[in-house]
Tab-separated table of C-alpha atoms and ligand atoms in Angstrom:
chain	number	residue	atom	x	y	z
A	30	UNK	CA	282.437	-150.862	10.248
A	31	UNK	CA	285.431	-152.553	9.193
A	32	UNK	CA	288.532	-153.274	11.807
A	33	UNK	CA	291.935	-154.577	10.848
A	34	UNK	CA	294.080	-156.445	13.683
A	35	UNK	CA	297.495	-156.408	12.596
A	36	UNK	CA	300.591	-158.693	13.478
A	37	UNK	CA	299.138	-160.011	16.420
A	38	UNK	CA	299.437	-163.582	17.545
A	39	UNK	CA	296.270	-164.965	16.222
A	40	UNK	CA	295.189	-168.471	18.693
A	41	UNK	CA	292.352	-169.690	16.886
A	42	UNK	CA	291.334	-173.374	18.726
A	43	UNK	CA	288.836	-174.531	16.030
A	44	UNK	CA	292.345	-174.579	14.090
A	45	UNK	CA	294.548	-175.450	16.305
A	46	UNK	CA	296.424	-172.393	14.477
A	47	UNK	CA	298.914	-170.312	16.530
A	48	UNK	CA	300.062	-167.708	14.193
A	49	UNK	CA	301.234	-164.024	13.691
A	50	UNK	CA	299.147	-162.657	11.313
A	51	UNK	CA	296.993	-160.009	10.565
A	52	UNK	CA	292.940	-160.597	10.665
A	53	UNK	CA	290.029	-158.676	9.317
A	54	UNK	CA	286.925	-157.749	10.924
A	55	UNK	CA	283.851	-156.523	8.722
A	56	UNK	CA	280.328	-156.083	9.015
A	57	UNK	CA	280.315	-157.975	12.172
A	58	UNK	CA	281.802	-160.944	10.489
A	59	UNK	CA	286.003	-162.438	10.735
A	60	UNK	CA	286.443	-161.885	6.650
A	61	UNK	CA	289.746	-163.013	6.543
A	62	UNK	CA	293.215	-163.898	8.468
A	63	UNK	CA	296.290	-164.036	6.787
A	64	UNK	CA	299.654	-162.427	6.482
A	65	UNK	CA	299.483	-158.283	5.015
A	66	UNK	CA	296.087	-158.285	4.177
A	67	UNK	CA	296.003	-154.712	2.927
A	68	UNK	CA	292.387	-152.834	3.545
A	69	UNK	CA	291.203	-149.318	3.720
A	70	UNK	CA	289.266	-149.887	7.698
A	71	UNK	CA	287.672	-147.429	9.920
A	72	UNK	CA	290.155	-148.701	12.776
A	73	UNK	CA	293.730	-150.497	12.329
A	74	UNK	CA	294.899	-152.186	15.710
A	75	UNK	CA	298.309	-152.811	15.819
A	76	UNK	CA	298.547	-155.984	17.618
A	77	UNK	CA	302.283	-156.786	17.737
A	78	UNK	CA	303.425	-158.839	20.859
A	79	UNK	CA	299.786	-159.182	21.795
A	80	UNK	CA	297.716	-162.003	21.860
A	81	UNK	CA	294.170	-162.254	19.383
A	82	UNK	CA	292.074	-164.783	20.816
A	83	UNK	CA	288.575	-165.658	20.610
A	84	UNK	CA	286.601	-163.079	22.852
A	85	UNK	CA	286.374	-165.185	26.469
A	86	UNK	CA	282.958	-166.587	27.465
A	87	UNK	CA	282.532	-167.474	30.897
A	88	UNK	CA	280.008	-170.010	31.965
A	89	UNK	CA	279.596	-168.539	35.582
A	90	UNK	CA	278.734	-164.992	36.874
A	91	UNK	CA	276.276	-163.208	39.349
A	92	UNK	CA	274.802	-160.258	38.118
A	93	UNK	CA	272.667	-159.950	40.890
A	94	UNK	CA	269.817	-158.475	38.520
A	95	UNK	CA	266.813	-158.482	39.648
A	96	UNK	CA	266.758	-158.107	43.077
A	97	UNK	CA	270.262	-157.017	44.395
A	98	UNK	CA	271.759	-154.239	42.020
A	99	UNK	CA	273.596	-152.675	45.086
A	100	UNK	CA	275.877	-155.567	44.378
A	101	UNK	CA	275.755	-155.681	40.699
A	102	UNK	CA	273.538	-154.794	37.959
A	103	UNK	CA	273.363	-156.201	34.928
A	104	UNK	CA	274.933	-152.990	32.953
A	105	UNK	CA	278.058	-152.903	35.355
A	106	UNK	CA	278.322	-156.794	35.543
A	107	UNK	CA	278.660	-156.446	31.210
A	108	UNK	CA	281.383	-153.262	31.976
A	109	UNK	CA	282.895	-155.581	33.698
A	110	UNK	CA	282.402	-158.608	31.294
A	111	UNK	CA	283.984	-156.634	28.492
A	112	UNK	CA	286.856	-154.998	30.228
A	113	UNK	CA	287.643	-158.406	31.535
A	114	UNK	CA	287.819	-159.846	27.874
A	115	UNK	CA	284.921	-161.308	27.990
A	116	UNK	CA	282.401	-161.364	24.894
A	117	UNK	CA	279.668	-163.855	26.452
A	118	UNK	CA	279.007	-164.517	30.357
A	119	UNK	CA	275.954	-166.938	31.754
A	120	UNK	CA	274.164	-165.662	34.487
A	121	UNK	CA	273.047	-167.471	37.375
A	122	UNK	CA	269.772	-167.527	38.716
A	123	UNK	CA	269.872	-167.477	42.140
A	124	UNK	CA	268.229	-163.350	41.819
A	125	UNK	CA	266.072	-162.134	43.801
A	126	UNK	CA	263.209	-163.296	42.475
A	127	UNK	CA	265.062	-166.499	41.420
A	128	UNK	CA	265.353	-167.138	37.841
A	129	UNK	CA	262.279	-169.989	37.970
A	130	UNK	CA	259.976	-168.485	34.902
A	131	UNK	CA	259.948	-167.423	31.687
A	132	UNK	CA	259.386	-163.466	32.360
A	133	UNK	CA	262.113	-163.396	34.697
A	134	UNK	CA	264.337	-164.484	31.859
A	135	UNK	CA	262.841	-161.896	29.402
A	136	UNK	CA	263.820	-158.830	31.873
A	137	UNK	CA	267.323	-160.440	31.566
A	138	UNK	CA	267.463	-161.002	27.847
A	139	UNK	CA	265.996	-157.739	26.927
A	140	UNK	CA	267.943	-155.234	29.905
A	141	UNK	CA	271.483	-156.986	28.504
A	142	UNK	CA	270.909	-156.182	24.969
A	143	UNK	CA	270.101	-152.851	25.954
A	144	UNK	CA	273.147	-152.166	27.608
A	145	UNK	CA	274.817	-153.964	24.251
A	146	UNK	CA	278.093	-154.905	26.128
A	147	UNK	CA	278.588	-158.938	26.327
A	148	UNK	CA	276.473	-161.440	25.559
A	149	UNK	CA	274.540	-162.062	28.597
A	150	UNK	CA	272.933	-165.838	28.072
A	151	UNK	CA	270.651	-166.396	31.510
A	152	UNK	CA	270.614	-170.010	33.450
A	153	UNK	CA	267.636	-171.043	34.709
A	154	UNK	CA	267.152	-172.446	38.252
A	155	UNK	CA	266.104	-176.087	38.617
A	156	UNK	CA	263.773	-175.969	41.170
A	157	UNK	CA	260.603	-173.089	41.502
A	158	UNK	CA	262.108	-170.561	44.020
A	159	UNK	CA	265.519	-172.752	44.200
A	160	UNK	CA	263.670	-174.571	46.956
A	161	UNK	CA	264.561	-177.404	45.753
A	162	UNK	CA	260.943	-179.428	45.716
A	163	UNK	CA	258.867	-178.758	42.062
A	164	UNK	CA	260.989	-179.117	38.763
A	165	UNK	CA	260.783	-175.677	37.191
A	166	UNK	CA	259.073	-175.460	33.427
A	167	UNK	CA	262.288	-175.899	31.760
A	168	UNK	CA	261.177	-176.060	28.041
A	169	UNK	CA	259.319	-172.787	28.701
A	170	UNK	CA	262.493	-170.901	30.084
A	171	UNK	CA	264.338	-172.533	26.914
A	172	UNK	CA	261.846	-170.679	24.454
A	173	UNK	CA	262.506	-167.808	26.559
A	174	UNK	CA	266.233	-167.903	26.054
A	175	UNK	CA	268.091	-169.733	28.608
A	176	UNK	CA	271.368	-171.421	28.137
A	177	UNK	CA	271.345	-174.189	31.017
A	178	UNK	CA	270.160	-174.781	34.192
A	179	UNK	CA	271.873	-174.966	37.328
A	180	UNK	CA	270.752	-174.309	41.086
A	181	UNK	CA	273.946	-172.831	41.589
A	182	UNK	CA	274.407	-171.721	45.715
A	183	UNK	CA	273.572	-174.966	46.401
A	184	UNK	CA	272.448	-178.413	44.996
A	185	UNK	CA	269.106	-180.160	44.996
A	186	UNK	CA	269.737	-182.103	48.288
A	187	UNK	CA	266.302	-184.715	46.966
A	188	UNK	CA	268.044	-186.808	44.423
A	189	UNK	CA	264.474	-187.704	42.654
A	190	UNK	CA	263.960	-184.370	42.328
A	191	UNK	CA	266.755	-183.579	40.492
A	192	UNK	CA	266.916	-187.080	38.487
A	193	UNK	CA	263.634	-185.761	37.171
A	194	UNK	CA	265.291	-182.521	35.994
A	195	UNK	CA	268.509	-184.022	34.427
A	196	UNK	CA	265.997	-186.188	32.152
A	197	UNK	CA	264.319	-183.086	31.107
A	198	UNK	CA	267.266	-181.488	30.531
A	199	UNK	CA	268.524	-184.431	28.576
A	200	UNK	CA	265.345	-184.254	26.409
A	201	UNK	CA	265.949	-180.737	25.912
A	202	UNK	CA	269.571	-180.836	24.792
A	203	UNK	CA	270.385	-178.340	27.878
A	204	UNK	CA	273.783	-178.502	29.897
A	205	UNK	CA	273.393	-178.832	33.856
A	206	UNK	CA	275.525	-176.751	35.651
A	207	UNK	CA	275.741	-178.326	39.294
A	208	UNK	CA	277.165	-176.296	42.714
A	209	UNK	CA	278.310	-179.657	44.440
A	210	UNK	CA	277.565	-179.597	48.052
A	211	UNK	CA	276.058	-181.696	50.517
A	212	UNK	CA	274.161	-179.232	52.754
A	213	UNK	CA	273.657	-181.776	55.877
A	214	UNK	CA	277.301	-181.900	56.251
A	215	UNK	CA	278.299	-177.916	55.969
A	216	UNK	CA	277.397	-177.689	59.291
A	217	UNK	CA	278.331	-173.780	59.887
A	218	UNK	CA	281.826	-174.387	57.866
A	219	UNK	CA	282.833	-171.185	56.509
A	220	UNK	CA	286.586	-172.284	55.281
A	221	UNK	CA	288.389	-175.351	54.266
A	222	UNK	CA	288.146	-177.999	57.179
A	223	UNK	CA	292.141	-177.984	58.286
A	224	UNK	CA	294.871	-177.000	60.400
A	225	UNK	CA	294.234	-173.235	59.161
A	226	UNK	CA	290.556	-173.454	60.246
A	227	UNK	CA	291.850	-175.012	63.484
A	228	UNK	CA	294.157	-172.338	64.334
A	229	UNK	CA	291.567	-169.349	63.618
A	230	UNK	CA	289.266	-171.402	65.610
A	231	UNK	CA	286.735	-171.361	62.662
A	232	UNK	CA	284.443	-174.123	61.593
A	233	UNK	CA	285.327	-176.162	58.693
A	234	UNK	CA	283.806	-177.465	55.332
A	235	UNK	CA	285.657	-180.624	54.387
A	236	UNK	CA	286.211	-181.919	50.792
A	237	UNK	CA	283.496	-184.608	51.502
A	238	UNK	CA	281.191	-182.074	51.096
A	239	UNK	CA	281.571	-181.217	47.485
A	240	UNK	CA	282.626	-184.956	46.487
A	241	UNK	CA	279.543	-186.735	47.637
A	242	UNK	CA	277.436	-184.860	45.284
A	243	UNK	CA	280.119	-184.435	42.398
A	244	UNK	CA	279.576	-188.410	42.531
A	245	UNK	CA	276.373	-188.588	42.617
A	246	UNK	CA	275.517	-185.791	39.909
A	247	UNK	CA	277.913	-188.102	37.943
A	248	UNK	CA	275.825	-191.263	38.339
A	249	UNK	CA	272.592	-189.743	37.629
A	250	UNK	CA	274.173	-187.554	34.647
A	251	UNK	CA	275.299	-191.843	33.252
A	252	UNK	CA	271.497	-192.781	34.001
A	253	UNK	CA	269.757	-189.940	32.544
A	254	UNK	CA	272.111	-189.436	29.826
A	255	UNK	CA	272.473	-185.154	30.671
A	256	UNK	CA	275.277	-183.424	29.573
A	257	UNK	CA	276.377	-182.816	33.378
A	258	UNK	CA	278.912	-179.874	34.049
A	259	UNK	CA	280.605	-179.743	37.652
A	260	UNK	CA	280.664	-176.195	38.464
A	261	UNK	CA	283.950	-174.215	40.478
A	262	UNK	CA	285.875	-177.530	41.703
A	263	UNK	CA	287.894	-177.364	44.356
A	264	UNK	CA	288.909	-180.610	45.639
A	265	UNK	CA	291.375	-183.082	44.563
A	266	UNK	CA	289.316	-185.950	44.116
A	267	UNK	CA	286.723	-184.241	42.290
A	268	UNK	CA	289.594	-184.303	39.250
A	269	UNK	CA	290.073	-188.203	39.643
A	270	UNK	CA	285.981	-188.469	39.288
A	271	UNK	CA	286.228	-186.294	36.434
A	272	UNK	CA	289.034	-188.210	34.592
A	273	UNK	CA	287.136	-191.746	35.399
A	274	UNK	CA	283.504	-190.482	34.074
A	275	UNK	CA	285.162	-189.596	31.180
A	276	UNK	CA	286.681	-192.740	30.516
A	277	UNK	CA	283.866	-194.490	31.142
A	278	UNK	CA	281.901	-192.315	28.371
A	279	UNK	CA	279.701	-190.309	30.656
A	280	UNK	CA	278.774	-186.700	29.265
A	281	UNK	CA	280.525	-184.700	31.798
A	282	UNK	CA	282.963	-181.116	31.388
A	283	UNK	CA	284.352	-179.547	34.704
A	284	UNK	CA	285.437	-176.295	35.689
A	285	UNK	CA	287.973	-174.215	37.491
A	286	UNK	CA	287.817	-171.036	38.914
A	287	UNK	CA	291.009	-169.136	39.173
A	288	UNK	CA	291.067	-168.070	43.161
A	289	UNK	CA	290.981	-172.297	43.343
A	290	UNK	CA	294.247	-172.998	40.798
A	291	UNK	CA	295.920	-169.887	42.321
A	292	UNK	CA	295.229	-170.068	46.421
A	293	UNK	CA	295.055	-172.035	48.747
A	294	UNK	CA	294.467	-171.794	52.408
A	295	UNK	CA	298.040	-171.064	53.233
A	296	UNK	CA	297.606	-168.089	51.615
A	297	UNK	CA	294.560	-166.662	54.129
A	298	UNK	CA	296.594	-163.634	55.857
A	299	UNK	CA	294.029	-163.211	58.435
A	300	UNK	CA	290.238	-163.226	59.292
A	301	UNK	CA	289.099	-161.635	55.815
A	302	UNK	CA	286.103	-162.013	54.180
A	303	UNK	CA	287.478	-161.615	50.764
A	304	UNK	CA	289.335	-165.193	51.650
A	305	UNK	CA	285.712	-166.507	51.433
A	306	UNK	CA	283.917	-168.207	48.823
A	307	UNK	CA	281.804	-170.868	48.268
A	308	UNK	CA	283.745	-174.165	47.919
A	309	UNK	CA	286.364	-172.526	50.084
A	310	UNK	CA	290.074	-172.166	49.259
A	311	UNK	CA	291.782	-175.825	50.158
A	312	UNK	CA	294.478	-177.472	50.358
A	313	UNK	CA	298.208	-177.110	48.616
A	314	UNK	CA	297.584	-180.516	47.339
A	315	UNK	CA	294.149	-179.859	46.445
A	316	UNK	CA	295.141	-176.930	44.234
A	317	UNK	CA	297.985	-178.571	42.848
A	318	UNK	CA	295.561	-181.363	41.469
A	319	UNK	CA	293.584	-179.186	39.906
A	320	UNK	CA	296.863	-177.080	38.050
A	321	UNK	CA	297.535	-180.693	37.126
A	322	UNK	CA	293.746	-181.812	35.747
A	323	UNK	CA	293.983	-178.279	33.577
A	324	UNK	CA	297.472	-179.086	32.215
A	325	UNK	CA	296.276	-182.781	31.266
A	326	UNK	CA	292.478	-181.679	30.436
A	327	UNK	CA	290.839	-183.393	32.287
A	328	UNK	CA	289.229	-180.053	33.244
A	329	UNK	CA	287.387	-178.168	30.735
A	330	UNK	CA	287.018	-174.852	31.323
A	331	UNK	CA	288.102	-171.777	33.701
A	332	UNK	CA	285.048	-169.927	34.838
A	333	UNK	CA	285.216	-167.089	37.016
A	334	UNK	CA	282.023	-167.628	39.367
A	335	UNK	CA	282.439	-163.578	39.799
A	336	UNK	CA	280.154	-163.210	42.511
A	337	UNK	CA	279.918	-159.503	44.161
A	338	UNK	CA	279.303	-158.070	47.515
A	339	UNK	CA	279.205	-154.910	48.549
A	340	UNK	CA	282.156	-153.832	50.838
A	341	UNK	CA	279.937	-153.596	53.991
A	342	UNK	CA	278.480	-157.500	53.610
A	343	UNK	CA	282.466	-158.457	53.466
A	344	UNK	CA	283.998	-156.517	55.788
A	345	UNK	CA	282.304	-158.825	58.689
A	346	UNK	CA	285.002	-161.235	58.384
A	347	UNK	CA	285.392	-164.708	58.046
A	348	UNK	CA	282.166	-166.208	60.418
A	349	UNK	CA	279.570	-162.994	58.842
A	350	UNK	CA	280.679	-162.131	55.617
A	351	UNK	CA	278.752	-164.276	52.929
A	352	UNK	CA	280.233	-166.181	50.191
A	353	UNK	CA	282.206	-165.415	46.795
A	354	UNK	CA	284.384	-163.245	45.530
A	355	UNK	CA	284.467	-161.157	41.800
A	356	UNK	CA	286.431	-162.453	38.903
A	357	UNK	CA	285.588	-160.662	35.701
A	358	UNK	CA	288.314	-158.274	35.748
A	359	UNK	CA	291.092	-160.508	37.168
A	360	UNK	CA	290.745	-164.090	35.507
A	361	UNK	CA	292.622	-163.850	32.015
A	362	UNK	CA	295.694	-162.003	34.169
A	363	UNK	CA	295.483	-164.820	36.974
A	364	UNK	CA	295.832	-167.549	34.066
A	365	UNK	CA	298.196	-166.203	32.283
A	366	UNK	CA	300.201	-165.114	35.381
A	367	UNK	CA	300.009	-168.195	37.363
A	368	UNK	CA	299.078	-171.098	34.565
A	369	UNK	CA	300.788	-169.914	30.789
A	370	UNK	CA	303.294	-168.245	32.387
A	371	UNK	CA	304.800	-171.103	34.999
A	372	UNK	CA	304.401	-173.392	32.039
A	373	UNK	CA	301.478	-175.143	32.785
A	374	UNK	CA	298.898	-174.264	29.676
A	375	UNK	CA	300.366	-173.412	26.399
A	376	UNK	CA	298.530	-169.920	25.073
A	377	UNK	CA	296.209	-172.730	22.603
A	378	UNK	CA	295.073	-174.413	26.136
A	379	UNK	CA	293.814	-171.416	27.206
A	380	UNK	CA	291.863	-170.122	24.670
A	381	UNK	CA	290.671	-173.530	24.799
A	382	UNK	CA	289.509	-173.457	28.294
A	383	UNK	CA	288.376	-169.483	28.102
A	384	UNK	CA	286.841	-169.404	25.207
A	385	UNK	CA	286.184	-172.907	22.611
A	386	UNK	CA	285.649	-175.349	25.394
A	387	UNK	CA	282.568	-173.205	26.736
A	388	UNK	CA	281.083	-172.700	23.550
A	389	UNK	CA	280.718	-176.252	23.252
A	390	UNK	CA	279.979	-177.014	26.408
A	391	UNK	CA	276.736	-174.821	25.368
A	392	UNK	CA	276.390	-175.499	22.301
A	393	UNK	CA	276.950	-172.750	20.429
A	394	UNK	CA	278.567	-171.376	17.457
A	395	UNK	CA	281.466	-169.210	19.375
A	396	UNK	CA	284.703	-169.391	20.193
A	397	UNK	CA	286.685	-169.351	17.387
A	398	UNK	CA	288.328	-167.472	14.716
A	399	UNK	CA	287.121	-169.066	11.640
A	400	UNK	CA	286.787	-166.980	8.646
A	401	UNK	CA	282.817	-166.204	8.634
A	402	UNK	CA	282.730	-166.295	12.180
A	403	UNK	CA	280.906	-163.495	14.286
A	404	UNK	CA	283.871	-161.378	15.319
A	405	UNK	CA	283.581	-161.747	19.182
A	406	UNK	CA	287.498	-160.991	19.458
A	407	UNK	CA	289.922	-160.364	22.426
A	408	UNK	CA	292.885	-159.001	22.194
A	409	UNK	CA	295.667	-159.091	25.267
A	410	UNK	CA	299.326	-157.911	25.911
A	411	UNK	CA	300.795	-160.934	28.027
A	412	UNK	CA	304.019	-159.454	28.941
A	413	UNK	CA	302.384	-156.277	30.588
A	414	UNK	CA	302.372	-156.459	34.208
A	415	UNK	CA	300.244	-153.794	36.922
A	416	UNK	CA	298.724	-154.649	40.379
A	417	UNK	CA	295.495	-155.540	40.416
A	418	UNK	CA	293.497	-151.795	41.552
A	419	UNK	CA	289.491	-152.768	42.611
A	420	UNK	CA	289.491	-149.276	42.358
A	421	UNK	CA	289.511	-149.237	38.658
A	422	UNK	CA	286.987	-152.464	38.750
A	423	UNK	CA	283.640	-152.060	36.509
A	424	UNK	CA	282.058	-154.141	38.599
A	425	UNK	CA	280.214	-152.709	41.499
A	426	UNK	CA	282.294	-155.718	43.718
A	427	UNK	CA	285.273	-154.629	45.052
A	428	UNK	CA	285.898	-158.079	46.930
A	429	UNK	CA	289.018	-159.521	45.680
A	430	UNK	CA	291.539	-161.651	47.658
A	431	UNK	CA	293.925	-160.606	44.691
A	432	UNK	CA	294.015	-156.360	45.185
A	433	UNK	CA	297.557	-155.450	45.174
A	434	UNK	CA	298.581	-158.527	43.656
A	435	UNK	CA	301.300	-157.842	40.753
A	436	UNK	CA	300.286	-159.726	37.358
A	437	UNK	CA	300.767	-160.331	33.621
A	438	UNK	CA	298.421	-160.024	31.102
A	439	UNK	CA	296.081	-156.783	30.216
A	440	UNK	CA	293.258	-156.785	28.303
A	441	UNK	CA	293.674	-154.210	25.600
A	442	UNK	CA	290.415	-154.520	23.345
A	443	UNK	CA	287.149	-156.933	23.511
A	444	UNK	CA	285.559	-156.680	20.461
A	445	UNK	CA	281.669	-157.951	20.382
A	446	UNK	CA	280.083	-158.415	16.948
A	447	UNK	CA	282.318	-156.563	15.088
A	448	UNK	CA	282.677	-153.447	17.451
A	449	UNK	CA	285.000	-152.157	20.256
A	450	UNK	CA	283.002	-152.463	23.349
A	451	UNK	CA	286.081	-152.265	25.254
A	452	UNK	CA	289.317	-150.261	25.007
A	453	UNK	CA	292.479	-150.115	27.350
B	22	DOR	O1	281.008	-168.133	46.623
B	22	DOR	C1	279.905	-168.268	46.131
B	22	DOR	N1	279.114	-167.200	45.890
B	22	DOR	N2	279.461	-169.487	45.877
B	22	DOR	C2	278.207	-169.721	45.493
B	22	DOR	O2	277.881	-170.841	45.283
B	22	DOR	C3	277.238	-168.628	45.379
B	22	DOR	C4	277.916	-167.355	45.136
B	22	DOR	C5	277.029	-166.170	45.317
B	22	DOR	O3	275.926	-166.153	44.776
B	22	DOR	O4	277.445	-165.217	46.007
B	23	ZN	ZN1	278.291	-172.323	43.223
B	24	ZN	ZN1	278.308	-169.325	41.558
């Protein structure tokens, strides 16, 4: 199978090479990049005024598989991946079972390559049952194939407990990928603690709640010497911790989901569950921090935390609905639309954060363009624009705060290991 992408805008961050040029795709492989490479291929893609990036990897998605596939599955959740752009996605394990044991993560491994459609890379829970008391076997769920570990839906409240893990990790050369919240001090919040909560008379979660244990995960990450990534941040001081571990040498990447750099809680219309996720929209400020910590990058990476629901769980409105929102489908238009575009990222910046950054926050050999690369490949018209339709969604989630929302930026082809697994 050979495909030829021509005149598109090739970003290639391993390079720092922003070019237009035409790039080669054969026997799973990127052969070459250059200008008129001439080539009998199966398929010729004309590119022009698109964008050929690195196929996206996202470090944060729900599949819901096992346990709850009337939410997702993990066939629709890789639709979704690959219509979204997305070549690799890490899967949480907070499944019913939880993702505490080897076997669990074999059913993953081996149901994702059957469907053939992303990468699906599984992250195993901390604690046995996510109950936060006995370290899982994490060097057995490594042989078994997982990517990280993360208790992701909450955090290990026992600090020992998870000190114990981070070392293990550390030994093990696995990233942690830590939901920061301090549990004893939710108490009931189901939005942002301000004068929006006030006025719909709903109980609040305050910023405290995520910064206490973004600090703390950073302390022990400096003792135990684990690669420590702060999952979805929300708050504007968790980009000040992030910029001061760093310069004090501490192994630490941060993320940033796109409903937190593009809403904030002036923008909740009414008593909506799709307005609800887990850390909660915040404040103007808060979201213009974190625009600011992605422009300056200090934050790593854009992750999605696509997390679906089925329509009855979030029509119960703010108090009843439960957490999260789905982001596969949405995230490369809601950066280019309300980060590239503005002026904010350059096109490089977010490859970087979509794709390169990721990769190496993993550890693996993605994200790039590099001649003799696997061709995991994306390839996106920026200037067309469409409202956003969870109608036409992959995903079995149709819970979007962003349906009906006009954007730029379609996703025209995902190519995974040499092949088309998705086409517009
Ligand atoms: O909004 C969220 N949804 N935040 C989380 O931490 C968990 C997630 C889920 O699993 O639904
Ligand atoms: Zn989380
Ligand atoms: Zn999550």
């Amino acid at each position: 199978m050979t495909i030829l992408i021509k005149n598109g805008t090739v970003v290639n961050p391993a390079k720092k090479q922003e070019q237009v040029m035409d790039l080669l795709i054969e026997d799973g492989l990127i052969q070459k990049t250059g200008n008129g490479i001439r080539k009998e291929a199966d398929t010729v893609i004309d590119a022009s005024g698109c964008l050929v990036m690195p196929g996206l990897i996202d470090l944060h998605v729900h599949f819901r598989d096992p346990g709850q596939t009337y939410k997702e599955d993990i066939a629709t959740g890789s639709a979704a991946a690959a219509a979204g752009g997305f070549t690799t996605v890490c899967c949480m394990p907070n499944t019913k079972p939880v993702v505490d044991c080897p076997e669990i993560v074999t059913y993953i491994v081996e149901k994702a390559k059957e469907t053939g459609l992303t990468n699906v890379l599984p992250v195993g829970a901390v604690t046995v049952g996510m109950e936060g008391k006995t370290v899982t076997d994490i060097a057995a769920m490594k042989k078994a194939g997982i990517c990280a570990i993360s208790e992701d839906g909450k955090s290990v409240m026992n600090s020992a407990v998870y000190r114990k893990a981070m070392r293990e990790a550390a030994k093990l050369g696995l990233p942690v990928l830590a939901h920061c919240e301090d549990i004893n001090l939710v108490e009931g919040g189901v939005m942002n603690l301000d004068e929006k909560s006030e006025q719909m008379g709903l109980k609040g979660i305050s910023n405290a709640v995520e910064d206490i244990i973004a600090s703390r995960d950073i302390l022990l990450a400096k003792e135990t010497g684990a690669r420590l990534h702060l999952c979805h941040c929300s708050t504007k001081d968790s980009v000040t911790m992030v910029r001061e571990a760093k310069e004090d040498g501490i192994l630490v990447t941060a993320e940033v989901c796109p409903h937190h750099f593009s809403l904030c809680t002036e923008d909740i219309p009414a008593d909506e569950g799709n307005f609800k996720m887990n850390p909660p929209l915040r404040k103007r400020e808060d979201m213009e921090t974190l625009v600011q910590g992605l422009k300056d990058n200090v934050m790593d990476v854009i992750s999605t935390d696509h997390a679906p629901h089925s329509l009855e769980e979030k029509s119960r409105g703010m108090e009843k609905s439960p957490f999260g929102i789905v982001g596969l489908e949405t995230s490369a238009a809601l950066t280019i639309t309300n980060l590239v575009k503005p002026g904010y990222l350059t096109w490089m910046q977010m490859a970087e954060k979509m794709s390169y950054n990721p990769a190496k926050v993993l550890g693996i050999d993605r994200g790039t363009l590099n001649e003799g690369a696997v061709a995991d490949v994306v390839i996106i018209n920026p200037d067309e624009t469409y409202e956003i339709d969870p109608d036409c969604f992959r995903s079995k989630g149709r819970n979007t705060p962003f349906a009906g929302k006009k954007v730029s930026g379609k996703v025209k082809y995902t190519i995974l290991n040499g092949e088309v697994v998705y086409h517009d």
